[in-house]
mmCIF file of C-alpha atoms and ligand atoms in Angstrom:
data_model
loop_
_atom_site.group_PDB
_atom_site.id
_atom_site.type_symbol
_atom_site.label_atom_id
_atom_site.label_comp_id
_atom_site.label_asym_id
_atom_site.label_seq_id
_atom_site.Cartn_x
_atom_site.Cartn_y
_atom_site.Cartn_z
ATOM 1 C CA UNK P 11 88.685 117.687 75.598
ATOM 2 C CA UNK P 12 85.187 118.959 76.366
ATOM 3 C CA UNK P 13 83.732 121.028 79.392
ATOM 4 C CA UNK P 14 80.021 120.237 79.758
ATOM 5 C CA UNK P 15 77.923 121.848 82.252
ATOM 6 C CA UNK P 16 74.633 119.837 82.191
ATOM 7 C CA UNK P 17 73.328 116.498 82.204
ATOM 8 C CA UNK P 18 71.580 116.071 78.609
ATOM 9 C CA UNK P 19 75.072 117.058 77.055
ATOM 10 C CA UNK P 20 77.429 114.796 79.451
ATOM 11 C CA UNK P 21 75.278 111.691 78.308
ATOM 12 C CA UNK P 22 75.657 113.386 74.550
ATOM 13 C CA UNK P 23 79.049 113.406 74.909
ATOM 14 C CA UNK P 24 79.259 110.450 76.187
ATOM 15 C CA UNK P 25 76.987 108.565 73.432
ATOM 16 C CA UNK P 26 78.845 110.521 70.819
ATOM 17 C CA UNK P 27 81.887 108.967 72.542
ATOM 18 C CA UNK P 28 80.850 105.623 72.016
ATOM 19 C CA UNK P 29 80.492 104.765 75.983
ATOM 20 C CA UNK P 30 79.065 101.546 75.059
ATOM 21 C CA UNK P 31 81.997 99.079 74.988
ATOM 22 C CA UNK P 32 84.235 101.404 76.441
ATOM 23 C CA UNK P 33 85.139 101.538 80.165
ATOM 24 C CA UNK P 34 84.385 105.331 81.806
ATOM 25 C CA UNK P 35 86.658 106.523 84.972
ATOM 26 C CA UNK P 36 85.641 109.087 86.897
ATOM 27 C CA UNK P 37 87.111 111.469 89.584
ATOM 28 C CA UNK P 38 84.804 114.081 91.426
ATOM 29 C CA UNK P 39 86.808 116.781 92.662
ATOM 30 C CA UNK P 40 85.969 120.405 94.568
ATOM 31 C CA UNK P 41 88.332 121.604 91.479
ATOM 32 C CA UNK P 42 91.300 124.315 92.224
ATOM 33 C CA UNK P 43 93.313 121.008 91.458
ATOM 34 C CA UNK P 44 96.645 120.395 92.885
ATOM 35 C CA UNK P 45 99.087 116.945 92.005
ATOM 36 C CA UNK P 46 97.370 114.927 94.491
ATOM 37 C CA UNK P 47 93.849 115.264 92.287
ATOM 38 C CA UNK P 48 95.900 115.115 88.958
ATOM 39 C CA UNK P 49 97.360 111.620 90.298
ATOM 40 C CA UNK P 50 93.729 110.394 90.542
ATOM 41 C CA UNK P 51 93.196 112.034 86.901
ATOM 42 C CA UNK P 52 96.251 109.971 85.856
ATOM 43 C CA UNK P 53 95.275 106.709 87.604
ATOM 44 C CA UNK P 54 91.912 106.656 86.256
ATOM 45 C CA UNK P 55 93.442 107.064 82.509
ATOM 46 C CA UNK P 56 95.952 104.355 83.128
ATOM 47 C CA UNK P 57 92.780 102.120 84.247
ATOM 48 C CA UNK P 58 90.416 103.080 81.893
ATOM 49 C CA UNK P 59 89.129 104.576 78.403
ATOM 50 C CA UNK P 60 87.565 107.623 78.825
ATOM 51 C CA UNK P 61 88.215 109.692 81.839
ATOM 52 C CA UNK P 62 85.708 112.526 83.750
ATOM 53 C CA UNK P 63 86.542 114.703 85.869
ATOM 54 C CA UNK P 64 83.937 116.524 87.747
ATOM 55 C CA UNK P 65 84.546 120.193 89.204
ATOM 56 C CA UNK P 66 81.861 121.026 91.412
ATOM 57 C CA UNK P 67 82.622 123.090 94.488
ATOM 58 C CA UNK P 68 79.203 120.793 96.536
ATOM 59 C CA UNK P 69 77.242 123.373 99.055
ATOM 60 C CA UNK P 70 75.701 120.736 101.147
ATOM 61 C CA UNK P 71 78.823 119.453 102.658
ATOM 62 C CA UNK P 72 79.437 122.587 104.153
ATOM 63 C CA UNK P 73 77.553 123.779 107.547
ATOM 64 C CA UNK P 74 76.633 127.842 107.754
ATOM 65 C CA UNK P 75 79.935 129.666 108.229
ATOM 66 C CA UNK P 76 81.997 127.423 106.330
ATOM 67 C CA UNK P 77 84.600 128.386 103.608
ATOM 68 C CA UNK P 78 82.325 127.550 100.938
ATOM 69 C CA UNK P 79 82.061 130.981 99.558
ATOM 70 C CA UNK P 80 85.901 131.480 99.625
ATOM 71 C CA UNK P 81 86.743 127.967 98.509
ATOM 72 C CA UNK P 82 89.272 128.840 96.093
ATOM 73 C CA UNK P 83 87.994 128.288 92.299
ATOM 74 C CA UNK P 84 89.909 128.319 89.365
ATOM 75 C CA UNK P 85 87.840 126.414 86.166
ATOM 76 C CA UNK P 86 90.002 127.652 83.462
ATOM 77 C CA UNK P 87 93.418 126.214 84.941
ATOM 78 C CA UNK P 88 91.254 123.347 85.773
ATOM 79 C CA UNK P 89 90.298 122.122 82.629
ATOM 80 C CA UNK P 90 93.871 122.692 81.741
ATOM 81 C CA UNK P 91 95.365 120.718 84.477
ATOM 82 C CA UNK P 92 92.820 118.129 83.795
ATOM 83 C CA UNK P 93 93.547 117.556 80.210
ATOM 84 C CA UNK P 94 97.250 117.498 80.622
ATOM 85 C CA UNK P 95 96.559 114.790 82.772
ATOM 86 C CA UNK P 96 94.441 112.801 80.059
ATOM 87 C CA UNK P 97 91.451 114.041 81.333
ATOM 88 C CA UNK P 98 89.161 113.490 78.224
ATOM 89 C CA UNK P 99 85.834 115.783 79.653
ATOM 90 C CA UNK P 100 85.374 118.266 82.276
ATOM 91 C CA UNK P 101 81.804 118.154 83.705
ATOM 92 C CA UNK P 102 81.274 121.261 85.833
ATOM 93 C CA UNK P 103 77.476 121.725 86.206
ATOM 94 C CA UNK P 104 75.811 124.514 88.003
ATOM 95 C CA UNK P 105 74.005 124.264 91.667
ATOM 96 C CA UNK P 106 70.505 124.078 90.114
ATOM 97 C CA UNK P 107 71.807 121.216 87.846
ATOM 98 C CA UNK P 108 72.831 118.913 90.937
ATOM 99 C CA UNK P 109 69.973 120.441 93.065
ATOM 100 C CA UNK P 110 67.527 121.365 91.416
ATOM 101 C CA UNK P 111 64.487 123.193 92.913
ATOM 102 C CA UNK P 112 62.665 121.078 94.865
ATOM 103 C CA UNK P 113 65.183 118.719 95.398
ATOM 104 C CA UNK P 114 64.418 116.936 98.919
ATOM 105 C CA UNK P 115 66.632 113.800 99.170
ATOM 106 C CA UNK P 116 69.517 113.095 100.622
ATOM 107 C CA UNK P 117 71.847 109.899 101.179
ATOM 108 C CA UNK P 118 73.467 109.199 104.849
ATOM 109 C CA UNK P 119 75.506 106.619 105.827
ATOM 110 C CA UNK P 120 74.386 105.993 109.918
ATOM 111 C CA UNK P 121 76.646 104.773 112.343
ATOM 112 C CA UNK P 122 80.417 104.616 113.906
ATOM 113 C CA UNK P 123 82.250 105.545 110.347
ATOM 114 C CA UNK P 124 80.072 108.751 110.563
ATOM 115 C CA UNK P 125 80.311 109.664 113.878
ATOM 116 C CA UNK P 126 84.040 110.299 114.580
ATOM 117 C CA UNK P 127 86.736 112.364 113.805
ATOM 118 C CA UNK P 128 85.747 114.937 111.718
ATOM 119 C CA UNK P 129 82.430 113.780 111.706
ATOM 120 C CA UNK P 130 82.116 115.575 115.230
ATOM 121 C CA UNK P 131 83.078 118.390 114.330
ATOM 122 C CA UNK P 132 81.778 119.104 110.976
ATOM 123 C CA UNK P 133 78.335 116.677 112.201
ATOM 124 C CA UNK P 134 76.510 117.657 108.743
ATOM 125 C CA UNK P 135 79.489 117.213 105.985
ATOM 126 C CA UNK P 136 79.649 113.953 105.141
ATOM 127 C CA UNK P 137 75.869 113.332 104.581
ATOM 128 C CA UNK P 138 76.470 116.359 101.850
ATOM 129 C CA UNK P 139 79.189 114.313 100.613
ATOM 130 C CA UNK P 140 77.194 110.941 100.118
ATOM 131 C CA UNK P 141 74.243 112.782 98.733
ATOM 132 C CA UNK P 142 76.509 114.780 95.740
ATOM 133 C CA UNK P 143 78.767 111.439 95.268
ATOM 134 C CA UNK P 144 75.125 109.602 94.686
ATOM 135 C CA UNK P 145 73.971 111.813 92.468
ATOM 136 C CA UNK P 146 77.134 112.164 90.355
ATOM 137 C CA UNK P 147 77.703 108.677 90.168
ATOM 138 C CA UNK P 148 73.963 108.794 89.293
ATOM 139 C CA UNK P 149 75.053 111.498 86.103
ATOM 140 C CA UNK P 150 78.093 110.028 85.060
ATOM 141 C CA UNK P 151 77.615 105.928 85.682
ATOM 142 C CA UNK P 152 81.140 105.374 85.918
ATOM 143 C CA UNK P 153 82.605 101.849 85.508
ATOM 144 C CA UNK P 154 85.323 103.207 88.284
ATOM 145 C CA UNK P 155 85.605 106.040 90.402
ATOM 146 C CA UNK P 156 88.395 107.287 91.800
ATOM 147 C CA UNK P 157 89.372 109.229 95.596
ATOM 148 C CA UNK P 158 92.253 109.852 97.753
ATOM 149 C CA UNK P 159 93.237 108.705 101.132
ATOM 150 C CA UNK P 160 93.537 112.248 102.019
ATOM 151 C CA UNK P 161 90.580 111.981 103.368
ATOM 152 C CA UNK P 162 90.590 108.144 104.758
ATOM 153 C CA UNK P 163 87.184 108.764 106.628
ATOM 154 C CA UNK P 164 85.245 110.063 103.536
ATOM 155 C CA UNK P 165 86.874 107.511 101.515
ATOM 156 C CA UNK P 166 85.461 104.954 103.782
ATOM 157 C CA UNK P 167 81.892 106.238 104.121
ATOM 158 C CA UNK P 168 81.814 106.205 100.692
ATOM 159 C CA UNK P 169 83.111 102.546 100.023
ATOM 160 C CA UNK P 170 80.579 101.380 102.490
ATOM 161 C CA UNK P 171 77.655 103.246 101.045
ATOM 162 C CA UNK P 172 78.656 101.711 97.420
ATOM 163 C CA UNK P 173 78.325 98.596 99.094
ATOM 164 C CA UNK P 174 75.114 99.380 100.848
ATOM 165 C CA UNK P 175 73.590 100.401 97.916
ATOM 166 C CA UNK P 176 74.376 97.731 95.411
ATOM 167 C CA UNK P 177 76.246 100.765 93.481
ATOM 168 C CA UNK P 178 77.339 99.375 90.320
ATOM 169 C CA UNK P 179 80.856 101.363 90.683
ATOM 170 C CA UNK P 180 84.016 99.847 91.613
ATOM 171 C CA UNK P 181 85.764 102.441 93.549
ATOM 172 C CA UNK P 182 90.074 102.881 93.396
ATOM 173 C CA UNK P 183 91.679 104.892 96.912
ATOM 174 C CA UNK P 184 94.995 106.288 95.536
ATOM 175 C CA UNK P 185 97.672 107.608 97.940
ATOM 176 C CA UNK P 186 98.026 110.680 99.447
ATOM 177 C CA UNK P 187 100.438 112.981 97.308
ATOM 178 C CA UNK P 188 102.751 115.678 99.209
ATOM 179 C CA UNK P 189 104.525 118.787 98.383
ATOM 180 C CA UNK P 190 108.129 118.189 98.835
ATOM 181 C CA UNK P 191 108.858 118.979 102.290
ATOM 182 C CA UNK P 192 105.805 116.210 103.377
ATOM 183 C CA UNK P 193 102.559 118.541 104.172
ATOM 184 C CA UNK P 194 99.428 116.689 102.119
ATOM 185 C CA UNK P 195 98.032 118.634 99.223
ATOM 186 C CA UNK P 196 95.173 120.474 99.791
ATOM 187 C CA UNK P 197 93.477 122.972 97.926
ATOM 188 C CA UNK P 198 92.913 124.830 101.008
ATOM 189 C CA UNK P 199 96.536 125.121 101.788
ATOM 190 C CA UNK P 200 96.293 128.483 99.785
ATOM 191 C CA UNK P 201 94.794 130.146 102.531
ATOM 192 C CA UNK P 202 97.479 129.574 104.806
ATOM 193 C CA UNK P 203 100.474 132.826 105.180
ATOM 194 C CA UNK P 204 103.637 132.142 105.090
ATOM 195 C CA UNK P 205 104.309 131.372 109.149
ATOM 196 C CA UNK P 206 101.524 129.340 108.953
ATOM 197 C CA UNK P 207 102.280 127.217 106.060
ATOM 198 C CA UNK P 208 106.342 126.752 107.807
ATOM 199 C CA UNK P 209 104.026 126.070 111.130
ATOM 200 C CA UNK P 210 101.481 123.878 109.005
ATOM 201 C CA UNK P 211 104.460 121.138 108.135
ATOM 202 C CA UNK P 212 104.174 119.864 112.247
ATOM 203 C CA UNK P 213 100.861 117.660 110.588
ATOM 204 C CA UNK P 214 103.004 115.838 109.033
ATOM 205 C CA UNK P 215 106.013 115.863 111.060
ATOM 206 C CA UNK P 216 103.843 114.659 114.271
ATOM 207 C CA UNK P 217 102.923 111.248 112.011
ATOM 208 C CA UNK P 218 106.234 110.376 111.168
ATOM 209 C CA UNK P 219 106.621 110.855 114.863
ATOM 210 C CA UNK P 220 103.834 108.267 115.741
ATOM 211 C CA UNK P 221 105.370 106.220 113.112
ATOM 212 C CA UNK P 222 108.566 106.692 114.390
ATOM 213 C CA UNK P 223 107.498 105.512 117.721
ATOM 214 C CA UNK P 224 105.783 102.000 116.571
ATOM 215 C CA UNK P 225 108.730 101.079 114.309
ATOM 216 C CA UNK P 226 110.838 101.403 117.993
ATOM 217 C CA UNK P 227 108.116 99.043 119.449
ATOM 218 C CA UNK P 228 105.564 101.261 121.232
ATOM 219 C CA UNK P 229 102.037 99.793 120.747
ATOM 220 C CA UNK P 230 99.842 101.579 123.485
ATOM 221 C CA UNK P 231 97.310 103.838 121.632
ATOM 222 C CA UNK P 232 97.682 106.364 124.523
ATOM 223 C CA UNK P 233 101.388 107.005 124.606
ATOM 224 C CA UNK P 234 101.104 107.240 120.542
ATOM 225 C CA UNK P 235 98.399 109.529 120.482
ATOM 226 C CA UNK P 236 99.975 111.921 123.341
ATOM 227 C CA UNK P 237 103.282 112.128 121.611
ATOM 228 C CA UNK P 238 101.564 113.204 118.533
ATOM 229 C CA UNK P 239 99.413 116.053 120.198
ATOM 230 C CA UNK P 240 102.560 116.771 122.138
ATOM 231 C CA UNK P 241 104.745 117.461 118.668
ATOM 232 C CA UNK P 242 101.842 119.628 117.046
ATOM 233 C CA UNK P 243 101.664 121.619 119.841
ATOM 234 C CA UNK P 244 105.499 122.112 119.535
ATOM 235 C CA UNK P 245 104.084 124.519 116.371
ATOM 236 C CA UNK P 246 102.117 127.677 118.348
ATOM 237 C CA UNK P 247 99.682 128.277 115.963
ATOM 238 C CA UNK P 248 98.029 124.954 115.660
ATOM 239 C CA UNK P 249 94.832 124.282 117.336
ATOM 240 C CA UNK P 250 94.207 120.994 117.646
ATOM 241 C CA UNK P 251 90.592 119.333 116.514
ATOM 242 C CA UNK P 252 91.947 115.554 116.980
ATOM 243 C CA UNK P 253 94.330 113.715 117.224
ATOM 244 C CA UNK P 254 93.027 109.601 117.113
ATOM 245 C CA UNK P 255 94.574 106.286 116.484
ATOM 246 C CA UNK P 256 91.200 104.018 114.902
ATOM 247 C CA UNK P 257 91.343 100.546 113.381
ATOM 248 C CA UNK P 258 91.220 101.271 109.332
ATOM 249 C CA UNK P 259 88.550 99.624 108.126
ATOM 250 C CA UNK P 260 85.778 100.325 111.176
ATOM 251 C CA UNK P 261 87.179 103.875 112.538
ATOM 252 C CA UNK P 262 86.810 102.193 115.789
ATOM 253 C CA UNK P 263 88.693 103.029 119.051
ATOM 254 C CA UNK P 264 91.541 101.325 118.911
ATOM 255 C CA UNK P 265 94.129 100.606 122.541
ATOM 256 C CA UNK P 266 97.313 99.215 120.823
ATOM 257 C CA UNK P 267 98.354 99.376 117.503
ATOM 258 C CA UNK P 268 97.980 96.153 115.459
ATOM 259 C CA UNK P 269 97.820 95.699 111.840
ATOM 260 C CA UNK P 270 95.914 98.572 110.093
ATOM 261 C CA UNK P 271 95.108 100.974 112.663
ATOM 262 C CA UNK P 272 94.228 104.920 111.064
ATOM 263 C CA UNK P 273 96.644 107.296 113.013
ATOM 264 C CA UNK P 274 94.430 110.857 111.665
ATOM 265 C CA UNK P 275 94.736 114.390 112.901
ATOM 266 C CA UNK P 276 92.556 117.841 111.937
ATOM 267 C CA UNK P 277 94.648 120.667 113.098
ATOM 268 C CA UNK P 278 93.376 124.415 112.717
ATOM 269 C CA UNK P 279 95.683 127.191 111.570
ATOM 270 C CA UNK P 280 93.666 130.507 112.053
ATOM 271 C CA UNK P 281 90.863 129.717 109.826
ATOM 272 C CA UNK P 282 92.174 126.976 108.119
ATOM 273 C CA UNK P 283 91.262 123.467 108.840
ATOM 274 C CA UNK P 284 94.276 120.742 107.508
ATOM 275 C CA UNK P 285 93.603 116.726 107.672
ATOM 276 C CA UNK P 286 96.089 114.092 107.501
ATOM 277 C CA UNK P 287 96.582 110.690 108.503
ATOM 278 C CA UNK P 288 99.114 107.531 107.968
ATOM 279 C CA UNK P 289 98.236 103.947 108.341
ATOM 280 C CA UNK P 290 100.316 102.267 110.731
ATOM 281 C CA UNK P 291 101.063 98.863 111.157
ATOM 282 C CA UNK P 292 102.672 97.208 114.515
ATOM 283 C CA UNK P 293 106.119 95.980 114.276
ATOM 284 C CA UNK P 294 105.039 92.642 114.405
ATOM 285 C CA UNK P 295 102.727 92.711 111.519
ATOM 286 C CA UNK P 296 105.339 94.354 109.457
ATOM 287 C CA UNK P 297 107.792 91.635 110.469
ATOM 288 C CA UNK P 298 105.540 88.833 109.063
ATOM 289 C CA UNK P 299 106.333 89.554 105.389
HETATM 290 P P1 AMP Y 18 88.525 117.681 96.840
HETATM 291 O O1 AMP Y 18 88.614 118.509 95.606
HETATM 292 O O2 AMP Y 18 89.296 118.239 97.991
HETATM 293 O O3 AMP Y 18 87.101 117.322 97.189
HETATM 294 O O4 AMP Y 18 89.241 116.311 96.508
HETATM 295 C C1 AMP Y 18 88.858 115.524 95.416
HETATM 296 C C2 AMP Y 18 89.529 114.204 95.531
HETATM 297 O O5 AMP Y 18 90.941 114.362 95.528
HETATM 298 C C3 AMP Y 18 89.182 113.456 96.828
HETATM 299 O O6 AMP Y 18 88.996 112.083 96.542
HETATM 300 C C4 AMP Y 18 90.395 113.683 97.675
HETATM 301 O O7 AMP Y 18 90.617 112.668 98.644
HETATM 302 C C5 AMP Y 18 91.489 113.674 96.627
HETATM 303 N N1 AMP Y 18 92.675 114.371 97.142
HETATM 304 C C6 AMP Y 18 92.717 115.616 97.668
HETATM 305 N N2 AMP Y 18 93.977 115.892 98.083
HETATM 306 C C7 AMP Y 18 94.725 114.807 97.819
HETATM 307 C C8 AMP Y 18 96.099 114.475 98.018
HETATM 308 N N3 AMP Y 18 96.951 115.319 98.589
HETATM 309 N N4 AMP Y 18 96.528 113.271 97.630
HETATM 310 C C9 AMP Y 18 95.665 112.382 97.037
HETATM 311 N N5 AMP Y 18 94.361 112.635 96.822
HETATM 312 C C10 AMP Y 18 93.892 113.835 97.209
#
């Protein structure tokens, strides 16, 4: 396994590794890796030849007073972690590699997918997010690359901007992994104490409640979305950013719940800002098959 920290020697290593003919998976990642990244790692082994995994903690995708100088950072467990998971090259360049001086472009997708959910309240992120995924697809050119639904919105901004583009990537949405008692993986779950992290497990607790309450028949958006807020709250350290029930595909508004609708929630614990979501289907639909 190699860690490469420029672009000259990642296409090196990847002529010396006889890309040509071979397929090349790749999974950006913030690093300080947790299962739900090393599931990606794995998926993207299964699918392919050689595997990359970028660690690259991105500066643009967060706004002034963001965590981004106490995102935790780990490389050496990284690479590690990455190579037990058949990880066959760790590309972890510096800021001036990805931006270097000068650098004035930037890649936005416009409209609705953008402009909800946590693209209200973080309103520059995810135009820092299709600007580094662009350029690392750009460094890498990865037959596949590989993200979680952790984060359905990003992973949908960045489907549609492959599309947009013409991208010549084929891009794989794996499912969200869990610790054992059901709160999402995060690498900023570190940052939550103790009461916090026993308060934090309400995230995923309040889905399985929405759930809960469309397998009994309940289709109104409202009454979904109100019994959700109404179970986080039940936890009195949460602050709520949203709580919204959005068809899957468009992040539209939805009123009922039909097939495919996004049930997603951003909850604060003191500094800390969890996602999570759960795509829910209406009994109906589920009866069909
Ligand atoms: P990050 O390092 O947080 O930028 O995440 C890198 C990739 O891992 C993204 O595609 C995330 O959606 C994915 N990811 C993060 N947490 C999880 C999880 N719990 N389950 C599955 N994928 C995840």
């Amino acid at each position: 396994m190699s860690l490469i920290q420029t672009v000259q020697d990642l296409n090196l290593w990847l002529d010396n590794n006889g890309r040509h003919g071979k397929t090349v998976g790749f999974v950006p990642t913030m690093g300080y890796l947790h299962e739900g990244h090393l599931s990606l790692i794995r998926k993207a082994k299964e699918d392919n030849d050689i595997v990359v995994v970028s660690i690259f903690v991105n500066p643009t995708q967060f706004a002034p007073g963001e965590d981004f100088k106490e995102y935790p950072r780990n490389l050496e467990r990284d690479y590690e972690l990455s190579c037990e998971a058949g990880a066959d090259m760790v590309f972890h360049p510096e800021v001036s590699e990805v931006y270097p001086s000068g650098a004035t472009t930037a890649v936005e997708v416009t409209g609705s997918l953008t402009k909800t959910l946590c693209g209200l309240s973080r309103p520059t992120h995810f135009k820092g997010v299709t600007t580094v995924v662009t350029i690392l697809l750009n460094m890498v050119r990865p037959d596949q690359v590989y993200f979680g639904q952790k984060d359905a919105q990003q992973a949908l901004i960045i489907k549609k901007m492959i599309r947009d583009l013409w991208m010549p990537v084929k891009m794989i949405i794996c499912p969200i992994v869990r610790e054992e008692d059901g709160l999402a993986m995060s690498s900023r779950n570190v940052y939550l104490n103790a009461e916090e992290r026993k308060q934090a497990l309400n995230l995923y607790k309040s889905l399985q409640e929405g759930e809960k309450l469309v397998e009994e028949g309940v289709i109104a958006a409202s009454k979904i979305v109100q019994a959700v807020r109404m179970y986080l709250e039940r936890a009195p350290l949460a602050v709520i950013d949203y709580v919204e029930l959005l068809d899957a595909n468009t992040l539209e508004a939805v009123a009922e719940v039909y097939d495919d609708v996004l049930l997603a929630i951003a909850v604060k614990f003191g500094k800390t800002r969890l996602i999570d979501n759960k795509i829910l289907k209406s009994k109906e639909e589920r009866t069909c098959f």
